[in-house]
Amino acid sequence: MRLGLDIGGTKIDAVALGADDAVLARVRIPTGFGPHAVLANAQAAAAQVAAAAGGGVATIAAVGIGIPGIVDSSAGVVRHAVNLGVDELALGAELSALLDTPVTIENDVNAASLGAYRMLGLERSAAYLNLGTGLAAGFVLDGELWRGVRGTAGEIGHIPIDPAGEICACGQRGCLETVASGGWLARKWPTAAALPVLDVFDRADEGDPRAITLRDQLVDGAAAAVRILVLTVDVDTVVIGGGLSNLGSRLFDRIVIALDAQARTSQFLGSLALASRVRLVPLEQPIAAIGAALAASPTGESIRI
Ligand SMILES: [Zn+2]
């Protein structure tokens, strides 16, 4: 069996895939903080999900990991995973030694891209737009991840779109991420609510004008991201995913409406049929963990799914 571990800021979501890539078992445990905790809990998650799938650690053919931060897949090293308290960790080599099995690591958005591509049954080319605390995308072209030469492909959250906008954490001004991300919205909408973005959507539904403005800026920014992805890579499909996609049709339908509205103002944009090329990620599936498992390579070769 192949294992996939989606290592997030609070939990590790682990799945075991059988020979036909069916999900045999799923386990979730806390991530912990700092390199030692992350490594130990990744090992524990792998052992637990293998056991839940009816096998021991010896039955694991390969492990794939999706993790935030700057990931060097070829070296198996993750750097600057700030939310995990990890400055630098040779996660691939260290976990591989602990489990005695090959371990592949991927950026979390790239892993989710593979999972979405497979679970939606996509073919040819797709971009996965991750709308979460930040904004980034991954590309799957003919079943294979396209990372770019330095792993930067899809970092569209740092395309400046507003010369008069806010200074972004990256040092530039007016990045797309500063108008279309959960982190940006939470700063603009201080609230005691556990989920600020959900609170903005709820208040907007009730007619709060400030909430409506913020919601519409978010939706327009997401639509701009779809436009950028198609205009740069001309993918068949753009999948809307990430934490904000849990809003479901409340977010997705508005993005489609925004794309339709843009198409009516431009014959050129209209010809691209953007609204018919977006899909919502399957919300009930652990796509990031499944994608990590699909990326797991027993031979170290790049995987085509
Ligand atoms: Zn930026």
Coordinates of C-alpha atoms in Angstrom, one line a residue, residues 51 135 244:
A51 CA -2.4 -0.6 11.0
L135 CA -3.4 32.2 -2.3
L244 CA -12.3 28.9 1.8

